[in-house]
Short mmCIF file of C-alpha atoms in Angstrom, two decimals:
data_model
loop_
_atom_site.label_atom_id
_atom_site.label_comp_id
_atom_site.label_asym_id
_atom_site.label_seq_id
_atom_site.Cartn_x
_atom_site.Cartn_y
_atom_site.Cartn_z
CA UNK A 1 -110.22 -67.56 171.18
CA UNK A 2 -109.11 -64.19 171.75
CA UNK A 3 -107.17 -62.15 168.89
CA UNK A 4 -104.25 -62.88 167.56
CA UNK A 5 -101.02 -61.37 169.34
CA UNK A 6 -98.31 -58.63 167.71
CA UNK A 7 -95.27 -58.32 167.53
CA UNK A 8 -93.78 -56.50 164.90
CA UNK A 9 -89.35 -57.87 165.67
CA UNK A 10 -88.09 -59.95 164.22
CA UNK A 11 -85.97 -60.38 166.51
CA UNK A 12 -88.18 -60.84 169.72
CA UNK A 13 -87.37 -64.43 171.39
CA UNK A 14 -91.19 -65.81 170.74
CA UNK A 15 -89.98 -65.81 167.35
CA UNK A 16 -86.89 -67.24 167.78
CA UNK A 17 -88.26 -71.44 167.47
CA UNK A 18 -88.91 -69.60 163.99
CA UNK A 19 -85.13 -68.14 162.63
CA UNK A 20 -83.02 -68.82 160.54
CA UNK A 21 -85.31 -71.83 159.43
CA UNK A 22 -83.73 -73.14 156.61
CA UNK A 23 -80.10 -73.36 158.86
CA UNK A 24 -81.94 -75.38 161.29
CA UNK A 25 -83.74 -78.06 158.88
CA UNK A 26 -80.11 -79.60 158.92
CA UNK A 27 -79.22 -78.81 162.10
CA UNK A 28 -82.56 -79.68 164.19
CA UNK A 29 -84.71 -78.14 166.86
CA UNK A 30 -84.07 -79.60 169.94
CA UNK A 31 -87.21 -81.32 169.90
CA UNK A 32 -89.63 -78.55 168.08
CA UNK A 33 -90.74 -79.17 164.28
CA UNK A 34 -92.25 -76.69 161.92
CA UNK A 35 -95.32 -76.66 160.32
CA UNK A 36 -96.18 -74.96 157.56
CA UNK A 37 -100.04 -73.75 155.49
CA UNK A 38 -103.40 -73.97 156.59
CA UNK A 39 -104.27 -78.00 155.93
CA UNK A 40 -101.32 -78.76 157.43
CA UNK A 41 -101.96 -77.09 160.58
CA UNK A 42 -105.49 -77.85 161.32
CA UNK A 43 -104.01 -81.27 161.35
CA UNK A 44 -102.00 -80.01 164.34
CA UNK A 45 -104.48 -78.99 166.22
CA UNK A 46 -107.06 -81.67 165.82
CA UNK A 47 -107.71 -84.10 167.64
CA UNK A 48 -106.05 -87.07 165.19
CA UNK A 49 -102.24 -84.84 165.88
CA UNK A 50 -99.91 -87.42 168.10
CA UNK A 51 -98.10 -83.69 168.67
CA UNK A 52 -98.37 -80.53 170.46
CA UNK A 53 -98.25 -77.70 169.04
CA UNK A 54 -96.82 -75.16 171.15
CA UNK A 55 -97.22 -72.54 168.60
CA UNK A 56 -98.87 -70.63 165.94
CA UNK A 57 -97.43 -67.72 163.66
CA UNK A 58 -99.71 -66.08 160.97
CA UNK A 59 -99.78 -63.16 159.05
CA UNK A 60 -102.73 -61.39 160.04
CA UNK A 61 -104.92 -61.19 157.05
CA UNK A 62 -104.31 -65.05 157.39
CA UNK A 63 -105.24 -65.08 160.81
CA UNK A 64 -109.91 -65.18 160.00
CA UNK A 65 -109.73 -68.59 158.11
CA UNK A 66 -108.56 -69.74 161.23
CA UNK A 67 -108.87 -69.44 163.64
CA UNK A 68 -112.64 -71.86 164.50
CA UNK A 69 -109.71 -74.11 164.44
CA UNK A 70 -108.58 -72.82 166.96
CA UNK A 71 -112.73 -72.97 168.94
CA UNK A 72 -112.41 -76.19 170.37
CA UNK A 73 -109.21 -76.37 171.62
CA UNK A 74 -109.00 -76.62 175.94
CA UNK A 75 -106.11 -74.85 176.23
CA UNK A 76 -104.90 -73.53 172.94
CA UNK A 77 -101.14 -72.95 171.59
CA UNK A 78 -100.05 -69.73 171.16
CA UNK A 79 -101.06 -67.40 168.02
CA UNK A 80 -98.38 -64.67 167.91
CA UNK A 81 -99.91 -62.40 164.06
CA UNK A 82 -96.71 -60.80 161.68
CA UNK A 83 -96.42 -59.19 158.94
CA UNK A 84 -95.37 -61.56 155.67
CA UNK A 85 -92.36 -59.63 156.11
CA UNK A 86 -91.91 -60.31 159.40
CA UNK A 87 -92.47 -63.54 159.15
CA UNK A 88 -89.58 -63.57 156.42
CA UNK A 89 -86.99 -61.51 157.66
CA UNK A 90 -87.45 -63.95 160.62
CA UNK A 91 -87.26 -67.01 159.05
CA UNK A 92 -84.55 -66.01 156.54
CA UNK A 93 -86.57 -66.67 152.91
CA UNK A 94 -89.92 -65.37 152.07
CA UNK A 95 -93.02 -66.70 153.96
CA UNK A 96 -95.35 -67.03 151.03
CA UNK A 97 -98.80 -68.52 152.51
CA UNK A 98 -98.70 -66.73 156.35
CA UNK A 99 -98.77 -70.25 158.36
CA UNK A 100 -96.16 -71.34 160.11
CA UNK A 101 -96.66 -73.90 163.84
CA UNK A 102 -93.74 -75.28 165.82
CA UNK A 103 -94.72 -78.42 167.61
CA UNK A 104 -92.81 -80.86 169.81
CA UNK A 105 -92.52 -83.50 169.20
CA UNK A 106 -92.43 -85.55 172.56
CA UNK A 107 -90.91 -89.23 173.22
CA UNK A 108 -90.95 -91.39 170.25
CA UNK A 109 -93.20 -94.66 171.13
CA UNK A 110 -91.87 -97.73 170.55
CA UNK A 111 -92.30 -99.64 167.56
CA UNK A 112 -94.27 -102.89 169.22
CA UNK A 113 -96.78 -99.84 170.69
CA UNK A 114 -98.28 -98.38 167.25
CA UNK A 115 -99.21 -102.35 166.68
CA UNK A 116 -101.87 -103.45 167.41
CA UNK A 117 -102.42 -106.89 168.76
CA UNK A 118 -102.95 -110.09 166.71
CA UNK A 119 -105.44 -112.14 166.26
CA UNK A 120 -106.65 -107.94 165.10
CA UNK A 121 -105.96 -107.09 161.36
CA UNK A 122 -103.08 -104.97 161.45
CA UNK A 123 -101.67 -102.56 157.74
CA UNK A 124 -98.25 -101.72 158.46
CA UNK A 125 -95.83 -99.58 156.38
CA UNK A 126 -91.82 -100.66 156.72
CA UNK A 127 -89.37 -97.60 154.65
CA UNK A 128 -85.58 -99.34 154.49
CA UNK A 129 -82.66 -96.66 154.21
CA UNK A 130 -85.25 -93.71 152.16
CA UNK A 131 -83.18 -90.62 152.65
CA UNK A 132 -85.14 -88.45 150.37
CA UNK A 133 -88.12 -86.55 151.82
CA UNK A 134 -90.22 -86.50 148.95
CA UNK A 135 -90.73 -89.97 149.06
CA UNK A 136 -91.00 -90.29 152.60
CA UNK A 137 -93.75 -87.76 152.26
CA UNK A 138 -95.70 -88.58 149.58
CA UNK A 139 -95.49 -92.61 151.41
CA UNK A 140 -96.98 -91.36 153.76
CA UNK A 141 -99.74 -90.02 152.26
CA UNK A 142 -100.22 -92.52 151.39
CA UNK A 143 -100.07 -94.12 154.26
CA UNK A 144 -103.00 -92.29 155.81
CA UNK A 145 -104.69 -92.22 153.00
CA UNK A 146 -105.58 -96.47 152.63
CA UNK A 147 -105.54 -96.46 157.12
CA UNK A 148 -101.77 -98.24 158.09
CA UNK A 149 -101.75 -98.67 161.60
CA UNK A 150 -98.70 -97.93 161.75
CA UNK A 151 -95.38 -96.72 160.70
CA UNK A 152 -91.88 -97.36 161.12
CA UNK A 153 -88.58 -96.15 159.79
CA UNK A 154 -84.50 -98.02 160.02
CA UNK A 155 -82.06 -96.09 161.70
CA UNK A 156 -81.11 -94.50 157.82
CA UNK A 157 -85.28 -93.33 156.37
CA UNK A 158 -84.90 -89.79 156.85
CA UNK A 159 -87.36 -87.54 159.17
CA UNK A 160 -90.36 -87.84 158.77
CA UNK A 161 -90.83 -84.23 160.14
CA UNK A 162 -88.21 -82.89 158.39
CA UNK A 163 -90.53 -79.46 157.37
CA UNK A 164 -90.48 -80.96 153.14
CA UNK A 165 -91.72 -83.99 154.53
CA UNK A 166 -94.89 -82.28 156.33
CA UNK A 167 -96.54 -80.10 153.57
CA UNK A 168 -96.07 -83.16 150.75
CA UNK A 169 -97.33 -85.72 152.73
CA UNK A 170 -100.23 -83.06 153.48
CA UNK A 171 -100.18 -83.66 157.38
CA UNK A 172 -100.03 -87.43 157.21
CA UNK A 173 -97.39 -86.87 158.92
CA UNK A 174 -98.41 -85.85 161.98
CA UNK A 175 -101.21 -88.00 162.27
CA UNK A 176 -100.02 -91.40 161.21
CA UNK A 177 -98.19 -93.46 163.77
CA UNK A 178 -94.54 -93.57 163.66
CA UNK A 179 -91.83 -94.93 165.51
CA UNK A 180 -87.77 -95.13 164.46
CA UNK A 181 -86.19 -98.54 164.18
CA UNK A 182 -82.18 -99.27 166.11
CA UNK A 183 -79.92 -99.09 164.18
CA UNK A 184 -78.83 -102.26 162.43
CA UNK A 185 -82.69 -103.74 163.02
CA UNK A 186 -83.68 -106.90 160.86
CA UNK A 187 -87.08 -106.20 159.85
CA UNK A 188 -88.31 -110.20 160.00
CA UNK A 189 -87.30 -111.38 163.04
CA UNK A 190 -89.47 -108.32 164.45
CA UNK A 191 -91.97 -108.29 161.76
CA UNK A 192 -92.19 -111.87 163.60
CA UNK A 193 -92.64 -111.23 166.88
CA UNK A 194 -94.96 -108.68 166.01
CA UNK A 195 -96.94 -111.71 164.51
CA UNK A 196 -97.06 -110.20 160.03
CA UNK A 197 -96.20 -111.06 156.75
CA UNK A 198 -93.30 -109.68 156.02
CA UNK A 199 -94.08 -108.49 152.28
CA UNK A 200 -90.74 -106.68 150.56
CA UNK A 201 -91.92 -104.85 147.27
CA UNK A 202 -89.78 -104.24 144.59
CA UNK A 203 -89.49 -104.77 140.93
CA UNK A 204 -87.20 -108.16 140.65
CA UNK A 205 -90.18 -109.24 143.49
CA UNK A 206 -91.32 -113.06 142.57
CA UNK A 207 -95.33 -112.78 143.53
CA UNK A 208 -96.88 -110.66 141.27
CA UNK A 209 -99.13 -108.72 143.63
CA UNK A 210 -102.65 -108.89 142.02
CA UNK A 211 -102.89 -111.93 143.21
CA UNK A 212 -101.37 -112.19 146.58
CA UNK A 213 -104.72 -113.56 148.72
CA UNK A 214 -106.08 -110.96 152.21
CA UNK A 215 -103.19 -111.16 154.20
CA UNK A 216 -105.71 -109.99 157.57
CA UNK A 217 -101.82 -108.86 158.70
CA UNK A 218 -99.68 -107.62 156.79
CA UNK A 219 -95.49 -105.39 157.11
CA UNK A 220 -95.16 -103.98 153.41
CA UNK A 221 -91.31 -102.99 152.67
CA UNK A 222 -90.39 -100.82 150.66
CA UNK A 223 -87.18 -99.67 149.63
CA UNK A 224 -85.20 -97.00 147.54
CA UNK A 225 -85.87 -97.42 144.05
CA UNK A 226 -81.79 -96.72 143.13
CA UNK A 227 -80.87 -99.99 145.13
CA UNK A 228 -84.38 -101.54 146.70
CA UNK A 229 -83.43 -103.27 149.41
CA UNK A 230 -81.04 -105.54 150.75
CA UNK A 231 -80.57 -108.70 149.16
CA UNK A 232 -80.54 -110.90 152.12
CA UNK A 233 -84.65 -108.71 152.95
CA UNK A 234 -85.41 -110.11 149.79
CA UNK A 235 -83.61 -113.42 150.17
CA UNK A 236 -86.09 -114.27 153.80
CA UNK A 237 -89.20 -112.54 152.72
CA UNK A 238 -92.50 -113.02 150.40
CA UNK A 239 -90.91 -111.58 147.93
CA UNK A 240 -94.44 -109.02 145.43
CA UNK A 241 -94.38 -107.17 142.37
CA UNK A 242 -95.93 -104.64 140.71
CA UNK A 243 -96.70 -105.67 136.60
CA UNK A 244 -94.81 -102.85 134.35
CA UNK A 245 -94.67 -102.29 130.31
CA UNK A 246 -91.33 -103.16 128.76
CA UNK A 247 -88.62 -100.62 128.99
CA UNK A 248 -89.72 -97.97 130.34
CA UNK A 249 -87.56 -96.83 134.39
CA UNK A 250 -89.71 -98.47 137.14
CA UNK A 251 -92.73 -96.44 139.00
CA UNK A 252 -92.09 -93.90 141.69
CA UNK A 253 -91.64 -95.59 145.48
CA UNK A 254 -94.39 -94.09 146.83
CA UNK A 255 -96.83 -94.44 143.68
CA UNK A 256 -95.66 -99.00 143.90
CA UNK A 257 -96.09 -98.09 147.78
CA UNK A 258 -100.18 -96.84 146.84
CA UNK A 259 -101.01 -99.64 144.25
CA UNK A 260 -99.73 -102.32 146.76
CA UNK A 261 -101.08 -100.26 150.12
CA UNK A 262 -104.33 -100.31 148.16
CA UNK A 263 -104.69 -103.84 147.37
CA UNK A 264 -103.47 -104.54 150.97
CA UNK A 265 -105.84 -102.55 152.30
CA UNK A 266 -109.33 -103.69 154.55
CA UNK A 267 -111.59 -100.34 154.37
CA UNK A 268 -115.66 -100.39 153.72
CA UNK A 269 -116.46 -100.37 150.10
CA UNK A 270 -119.69 -98.55 149.66
CA UNK A 271 -122.50 -100.05 147.99
CA UNK B 1 -69.19 -91.05 117.26
CA UNK B 2 -66.25 -88.58 117.32
CA UNK B 3 -66.14 -86.50 119.76
CA UNK B 4 -68.11 -83.88 120.99
CA UNK B 5 -67.67 -80.34 119.95
CA UNK B 6 -66.00 -78.10 122.09
CA UNK B 7 -67.85 -74.01 123.56
CA UNK B 8 -66.25 -71.64 126.05
CA UNK B 9 -68.50 -67.61 125.00
CA UNK B 10 -72.04 -67.94 127.10
CA UNK B 11 -72.71 -66.34 123.59
CA UNK B 12 -71.46 -68.29 120.63
CA UNK B 13 -74.65 -68.49 118.96
CA UNK B 14 -75.01 -72.61 118.69
CA UNK B 15 -76.50 -72.29 121.80
CA UNK B 16 -78.76 -69.55 121.67
CA UNK B 17 -81.94 -72.57 122.10
CA UNK B 18 -80.79 -73.39 125.77
CA UNK B 19 -79.94 -69.33 126.82
CA UNK B 20 -82.49 -68.04 129.23
CA UNK B 21 -83.79 -71.14 130.35
CA UNK B 22 -86.54 -70.47 133.23
CA UNK B 23 -87.62 -67.00 130.58
CA UNK B 24 -88.70 -68.53 128.35
CA UNK B 25 -90.54 -71.89 130.31
CA UNK B 26 -92.57 -69.68 130.44
CA UNK B 27 -92.48 -67.72 126.92
CA UNK B 28 -92.19 -70.67 124.98
CA UNK B 29 -89.56 -72.20 122.80
CA UNK B 30 -91.48 -71.73 119.05
CA UNK B 31 -91.09 -75.80 117.91
CA UNK B 32 -88.59 -76.95 121.52
CA UNK B 33 -88.15 -78.40 124.52
CA UNK B 34 -85.33 -78.32 126.72
CA UNK B 35 -84.70 -82.33 127.98
CA UNK B 36 -81.81 -82.54 131.21
CA UNK B 37 -80.02 -84.69 132.84
CA UNK B 38 -78.99 -88.11 131.33
CA UNK B 39 -81.49 -90.87 131.85
CA UNK B 40 -84.62 -87.81 129.53
CA UNK B 41 -81.00 -88.07 127.52
CA UNK B 42 -80.57 -91.71 126.37
CA UNK B 43 -84.91 -91.81 125.80
CA UNK B 44 -85.12 -88.62 123.52
CA UNK B 45 -81.81 -90.54 121.58
CA UNK B 46 -84.13 -94.20 122.22
CA UNK B 47 -85.78 -95.85 118.86
CA UNK B 48 -89.27 -95.35 121.94
CA UNK B 49 -89.08 -91.59 121.33
CA UNK B 50 -91.34 -89.49 119.63
CA UNK B 51 -89.26 -86.01 118.87
CA UNK B 52 -85.74 -85.23 117.24
CA UNK B 53 -82.96 -84.20 118.88
CA UNK B 54 -81.88 -80.64 117.85
CA UNK B 55 -78.53 -81.02 119.46
CA UNK B 56 -76.47 -82.21 122.86
CA UNK B 57 -75.12 -79.65 125.20
CA UNK B 58 -73.45 -81.05 127.61
CA UNK B 59 -69.94 -81.33 130.40
CA UNK B 60 -66.68 -82.32 129.22
CA UNK B 61 -65.97 -84.40 132.18
CA UNK B 62 -69.90 -85.80 131.87
CA UNK B 63 -69.08 -87.09 128.12
CA UNK B 64 -67.54 -90.35 129.21
CA UNK B 65 -70.41 -91.57 130.41
CA UNK B 66 -73.35 -91.01 128.09
CA UNK B 67 -70.54 -92.27 124.10
CA UNK B 68 -71.95 -94.77 123.89
CA UNK B 69 -76.03 -92.93 123.91
CA UNK B 70 -74.76 -92.09 120.54
CA UNK B 71 -72.60 -95.01 119.44
CA UNK B 72 -76.50 -96.49 117.31
CA UNK B 73 -77.60 -93.46 115.70
CA UNK B 74 -77.88 -93.51 112.29
CA UNK B 75 -78.01 -89.43 111.92
CA UNK B 76 -76.89 -88.34 115.36
CA UNK B 77 -77.34 -84.90 116.54
CA UNK B 78 -74.60 -82.21 116.93
CA UNK B 79 -72.98 -83.03 120.80
CA UNK B 80 -70.74 -79.16 121.88
CA UNK B 81 -69.43 -78.91 125.82
CA UNK B 82 -69.36 -76.69 127.71
CA UNK B 83 -67.63 -75.99 130.78
CA UNK B 84 -70.49 -76.33 133.86
CA UNK B 85 -69.92 -72.73 134.07
CA UNK B 86 -70.91 -71.36 130.81
CA UNK B 87 -73.88 -74.12 130.95
CA UNK B 88 -75.03 -72.06 133.39
CA UNK B 89 -73.56 -68.72 132.09
CA UNK B 90 -76.25 -69.30 129.38
CA UNK B 91 -78.73 -70.76 130.61
CA UNK B 92 -78.90 -67.61 133.81
CA UNK B 93 -79.34 -70.48 136.46
CA UNK B 94 -76.35 -73.61 137.98
CA UNK B 95 -76.71 -76.59 135.72
CA UNK B 96 -74.85 -78.87 137.85
CA UNK B 97 -75.67 -82.54 136.08
CA UNK B 98 -74.40 -80.93 133.36
CA UNK B 99 -76.50 -82.51 130.55
CA UNK B 100 -78.87 -80.58 128.25
CA UNK B 101 -79.98 -81.19 125.04
CA UNK B 102 -82.93 -79.84 122.55
CA UNK B 103 -85.59 -80.96 121.60
CA UNK B 104 -88.04 -80.23 118.74
CA UNK B 105 -92.24 -80.70 118.54
CA UNK B 106 -92.73 -81.19 115.50
CA UNK B 107 -96.68 -82.00 114.50
CA UNK B 108 -98.74 -82.43 117.20
CA UNK B 109 -101.05 -86.49 116.13
CA UNK B 110 -104.46 -86.13 116.06
CA UNK B 111 -106.58 -88.42 118.99
CA UNK B 112 -107.63 -90.60 116.67
CA UNK B 113 -104.50 -92.32 115.68
CA UNK B 114 -102.71 -92.73 118.24
CA UNK B 115 -105.86 -94.78 119.84
CA UNK B 116 -105.18 -98.57 118.26
CA UNK B 117 -108.44 -99.51 116.75
CA UNK B 118 -111.47 -101.16 117.81
CA UNK B 119 -111.62 -104.43 118.73
CA UNK B 120 -107.63 -104.61 119.42
CA UNK B 121 -107.61 -103.15 123.35
CA UNK B 122 -106.31 -99.84 123.67
CA UNK B 123 -105.52 -97.64 127.32
CA UNK B 124 -106.08 -94.77 127.14
CA UNK B 125 -105.64 -91.84 129.66
CA UNK B 126 -107.44 -88.43 129.47
CA UNK B 127 -106.51 -85.17 131.71
CA UNK B 128 -108.54 -82.99 132.30
CA UNK B 129 -108.22 -79.91 133.13
CA UNK B 130 -104.08 -80.46 135.41
CA UNK B 131 -101.84 -77.00 135.82
CA UNK B 132 -99.57 -78.98 138.03
CA UNK B 133 -96.69 -79.98 135.41
CA UNK B 134 -95.27 -82.34 138.10
CA UNK B 135 -98.61 -84.47 138.70
CA UNK B 136 -99.04 -83.98 134.57
CA UNK B 137 -95.07 -85.68 134.25
CA UNK B 138 -95.88 -87.45 137.11
CA UNK B 139 -99.29 -88.88 135.58
CA UNK B 140 -97.52 -89.42 132.03
CA UNK B 141 -94.12 -91.82 134.72
CA UNK B 142 -97.39 -94.48 135.96
CA UNK B 143 -99.06 -94.59 131.50
CA UNK B 144 -95.88 -95.44 130.14
CA UNK B 145 -95.20 -98.09 133.59
CA UNK B 146 -98.60 -99.72 132.64
CA UNK B 147 -97.95 -99.49 129.04
CA UNK B 148 -101.40 -96.85 128.35
CA UNK B 149 -101.72 -96.74 124.42
CA UNK B 150 -101.62 -92.88 124.52
CA UNK B 151 -102.68 -89.53 126.77
CA UNK B 152 -104.85 -86.97 126.14
CA UNK B 153 -104.67 -83.30 126.90
CA UNK B 154 -108.12 -80.67 127.50
CA UNK B 155 -107.36 -77.23 126.13
CA UNK B 156 -106.70 -76.33 129.86
CA UNK B 157 -104.15 -78.73 130.67
CA UNK B 158 -100.26 -78.16 130.81
CA UNK B 159 -97.79 -78.65 129.02
CA UNK B 160 -96.11 -82.65 129.07
CA UNK B 161 -93.12 -80.74 126.72
CA UNK B 162 -92.44 -77.75 129.80
CA UNK B 163 -88.97 -78.91 131.28
CA UNK B 164 -90.18 -80.15 134.40
CA UNK B 165 -93.39 -82.74 133.51
CA UNK B 166 -90.58 -84.30 131.72
CA UNK B 167 -88.25 -84.62 134.61
CA UNK B 168 -90.82 -85.50 137.15
CA UNK B 169 -91.62 -87.80 134.29
CA UNK B 170 -88.72 -89.59 134.27
CA UNK B 171 -89.11 -88.98 130.01
CA UNK B 172 -92.41 -90.76 129.71
CA UNK B 173 -93.36 -87.92 128.35
CA UNK B 174 -90.67 -88.05 126.03
CA UNK B 175 -91.81 -91.76 124.40
CA UNK B 176 -95.63 -91.87 125.95
CA UNK B 177 -98.13 -91.35 122.71
CA UNK B 178 -100.41 -87.68 123.08
CA UNK B 179 -102.22 -85.79 121.98
CA UNK B 180 -103.79 -82.04 122.79
CA UNK B 181 -107.61 -81.49 122.78
CA UNK B 182 -108.90 -78.78 121.74
CA UNK B 183 -110.73 -76.39 123.53
CA UNK B 184 -114.45 -77.10 124.76
CA UNK B 185 -113.78 -80.67 123.25
CA UNK B 186 -116.07 -83.17 124.06
CA UNK B 187 -114.97 -86.33 126.04
CA UNK B 188 -117.61 -88.69 126.46
CA UNK B 189 -119.12 -87.46 122.88
CA UNK B 190 -114.85 -88.93 121.51
CA UNK B 191 -114.76 -92.28 123.45
CA UNK B 192 -117.90 -93.10 121.80
CA UNK B 193 -116.23 -92.48 118.88
CA UNK B 194 -113.12 -94.03 120.04
CA UNK B 195 -114.87 -96.93 121.10
CA UNK B 196 -113.65 -96.40 123.89
CA UNK B 197 -115.39 -96.77 127.65
CA UNK B 198 -115.03 -93.72 129.61
CA UNK B 199 -114.46 -93.69 133.33
CA UNK B 200 -114.43 -90.84 135.11
CA UNK B 201 -112.01 -91.13 138.48
CA UNK B 202 -113.30 -89.40 141.51
CA UNK B 203 -113.43 -89.59 144.90
CA UNK B 204 -117.34 -89.57 144.90
CA UNK B 205 -117.48 -91.78 141.87
CA UNK B 206 -120.06 -94.85 142.19
CA UNK B 207 -118.16 -98.06 141.21
CA UNK B 208 -115.25 -99.11 143.60
CA UNK B 209 -112.33 -99.69 141.17
CA UNK B 210 -111.92 -103.29 143.26
CA UNK B 211 -114.88 -104.40 141.46
CA UNK B 212 -114.94 -103.14 138.14
CA UNK B 213 -114.62 -106.03 135.63
CA UNK B 214 -111.55 -106.19 132.86
CA UNK B 215 -112.43 -104.22 129.86
CA UNK B 216 -110.52 -104.10 127.00
CA UNK B 217 -110.90 -100.30 125.34
CA UNK B 218 -110.99 -97.59 128.53
CA UNK B 219 -110.57 -93.98 128.44
CA UNK B 220 -109.58 -93.47 132.17
CA UNK B 221 -110.30 -90.02 133.67
CA UNK B 222 -108.85 -87.55 136.34
CA UNK B 223 -109.92 -84.77 136.20
CA UNK B 224 -107.53 -81.17 139.46
CA UNK B 225 -107.17 -82.42 143.24
CA UNK B 226 -108.78 -79.01 143.83
CA UNK B 227 -112.35 -78.77 141.89
CA UNK B 228 -112.46 -82.58 140.56
CA UNK B 229 -113.67 -82.84 136.64
CA UNK B 230 -116.76 -81.49 135.82
CA UNK B 231 -119.79 -82.39 137.12
CA UNK B 232 -121.63 -82.53 132.88
CA UNK B 233 -119.09 -85.77 133.18
CA UNK B 234 -119.25 -86.98 136.60
CA UNK B 235 -122.80 -87.23 134.95
CA UNK B 236 -122.98 -89.31 132.26
CA UNK B 237 -119.30 -91.04 132.56
CA UNK B 238 -119.30 -94.43 134.81
CA UNK B 239 -118.09 -93.05 137.63
CA UNK B 240 -114.70 -94.49 140.55
CA UNK B 241 -113.86 -94.41 143.92
CA UNK B 242 -111.21 -96.14 145.78
CA UNK B 243 -112.27 -96.76 148.83
CA UNK B 244 -109.83 -94.74 151.65
CA UNK B 245 -109.60 -93.87 155.25
CA UNK B 246 -111.99 -92.37 156.41
CA UNK B 247 -110.94 -88.11 157.70
CA UNK B 248 -107.91 -87.33 155.47
CA UNK B 249 -107.64 -85.89 152.14
CA UNK B 250 -107.95 -87.82 149.91
CA UNK B 251 -104.33 -88.66 147.21
CA UNK B 252 -102.75 -86.60 145.27
CA UNK B 253 -103.80 -86.80 141.50
CA UNK B 254 -100.50 -89.29 139.49
CA UNK B 255 -101.02 -91.86 142.16
CA UNK B 256 -105.05 -92.35 142.47
CA UNK B 257 -103.97 -92.44 137.87
CA UNK B 258 -101.37 -95.12 138.76
CA UNK B 259 -103.46 -97.50 141.29
CA UNK B 260 -106.29 -96.75 138.42
CA UNK B 261 -104.07 -97.21 135.55
CA UNK B 262 -102.16 -100.30 137.71
CA UNK B 263 -106.15 -102.37 137.88
CA UNK B 264 -106.63 -100.86 133.87
CA UNK B 265 -103.23 -103.48 132.66
CA UNK B 266 -103.08 -105.63 130.85
CA UNK B 267 -99.66 -106.45 131.03
CA UNK B 268 -98.03 -110.23 131.24
CA UNK B 269 -98.20 -112.01 134.74
CA UNK B 270 -94.41 -113.88 135.19
CA UNK B 271 -94.63 -117.36 136.97
#
C-alpha cells in the first residue's frame, strides 16, 4: 500500500467523522463507530472482523509500524496522516496513541442467524441489562477468549461498539458476532427456539458451577452486578452460582462470566 | 456516635491529609492512604479491616446513610463534615461521592506470618511485576472472593493501597492480608520454605488448569500481561495454562487469576 494521505487542516472534510468525538459518543454517529489504538485497528482490518473500515487516521510516526496490516487487503480504506496536535484538535481531546479509525456498522443480524443450528455444539452469552461499558467490553473479551459463538444483548444493554467498550474488549467487539434483541424479548423462549439450555449465573443460583455436567448447547445469561437477573427469569432458568468466601462483595460480572465461560467452553487441550 | 464535626474552611489543618490528593498519590503520604466511597469505607471500619482509620470526611448529606457503620466501634475515628465544594477544593478535583477517609498503614507483616503453617490448607496469590493498579485491584478483589489466605507482592508490583487500586478491589485491599517481598526475592525458594506448591499461570503453561488435581497448599503466581512471568521462574515452577480460542489476545491477568483461584479454592458448596 502507498503512503498515507497527509492532512494538516483540522477542518478538512475528510476528517469530519472524527470530530467532537466525546459528544458524538453520546449522541451516536449514524451507522459509524470509532476504533482507537493499534491492537484494535489490526483486528478491524483482519479477516475476522465483522465490520468494514471507512477510513484510518494516524500520526505520521505511527505509520511504519502499521503498514503491514494493510498489505494483503484487496480494497484498503483511505489512510490519512495528521500530526497528533491536528488529531487532538479534530477529536476535541488529546489523542495520545495517534491511531484512530472509523468503522461502518452495517445491517445488524438476527440472533438466530448467529447460533449454529443443533445438534452442533453452541456456546452463546446473553447480556441482560448491562449498562456499564467496561463490563460489556470485558465480557466480549472473555467471550472471544473462550470461543463463544455469539453474544446476544437485550434492549437495555449498552452498545459494544461504543469507543470505550471496544477498547476494553481488546477488539473482541469487532470480531465476536452479536445481535440485539427487541425490547421485552423473552430469553427463555429464545433459548427454547434456538435449542439452547438457558443458564442464569447469579450469586443466588441453585447449582454450583463446578458440578455442572457438560452441556453441548448453552445460553449463559448474566445480569447487572446490583439487581442481577430478573426474578422471573431466575425462577424459570437453570441457575448457577460460583461459590465465594463469606462476607465479601461478589465478583465483577465480567469476571464471573469468564469463570463460567471457561467451564462451559469446549476448547482443545494440549498434551 | 454523635454528629460529625462541621468544617467550612478548606485550609483547616484537620483536613491536611486530604489535600492535593492526586499529587500525593504519586509522591506518597508518609504511612497514610486514602479510601473513597461508602462500600470501601464500611470495609475500613469493619472488624475484617487490617488498617486503622485516622479520620473520615463526608458531605453532610451522606452522613445519615453511614452513621450505622460507626455504631459498634469502641474508639471511632473523628468524622468531619464538609460540603462537596469544600471537599473538592481540598482534594484538588471534584469529589462526586462525598465520602473519603484516611487510613494508617502500620507496620508491614512478613510473608511467612500470613501463611497458615502446614499441614493446614493454604491458598496464596503471588503478584510478580504487576505495575497496573487496575490489575492489582482486580486481583485483590478476586483473591478475597475466593478466600485466599494472603497476597504476596514482589518489589516491582504496585501498591494495593493506592487510591484507585483500593477502589477497583471493592475494598479487598483493606481486608486481604498482603506482604511485600524484598527486591530480588526468589519465589520458588519462598514457596519451598512455606511448604507451598508453586504454580505459574501463563498462556505458555504446560498443564491445563482444569486437569490440575486438588492441591491443599498452593502459591499461584501471576505476572504482567505483556512479558508474563520470567523465563527462569517458568522453567522451575509447575506451569498452568487456561485453554483459549486461537487467534485472540489472551485474557486480562486479573480474569485469568480469578479462573485459577476458582479452581484452587476449597469453598463449601451448598446443597
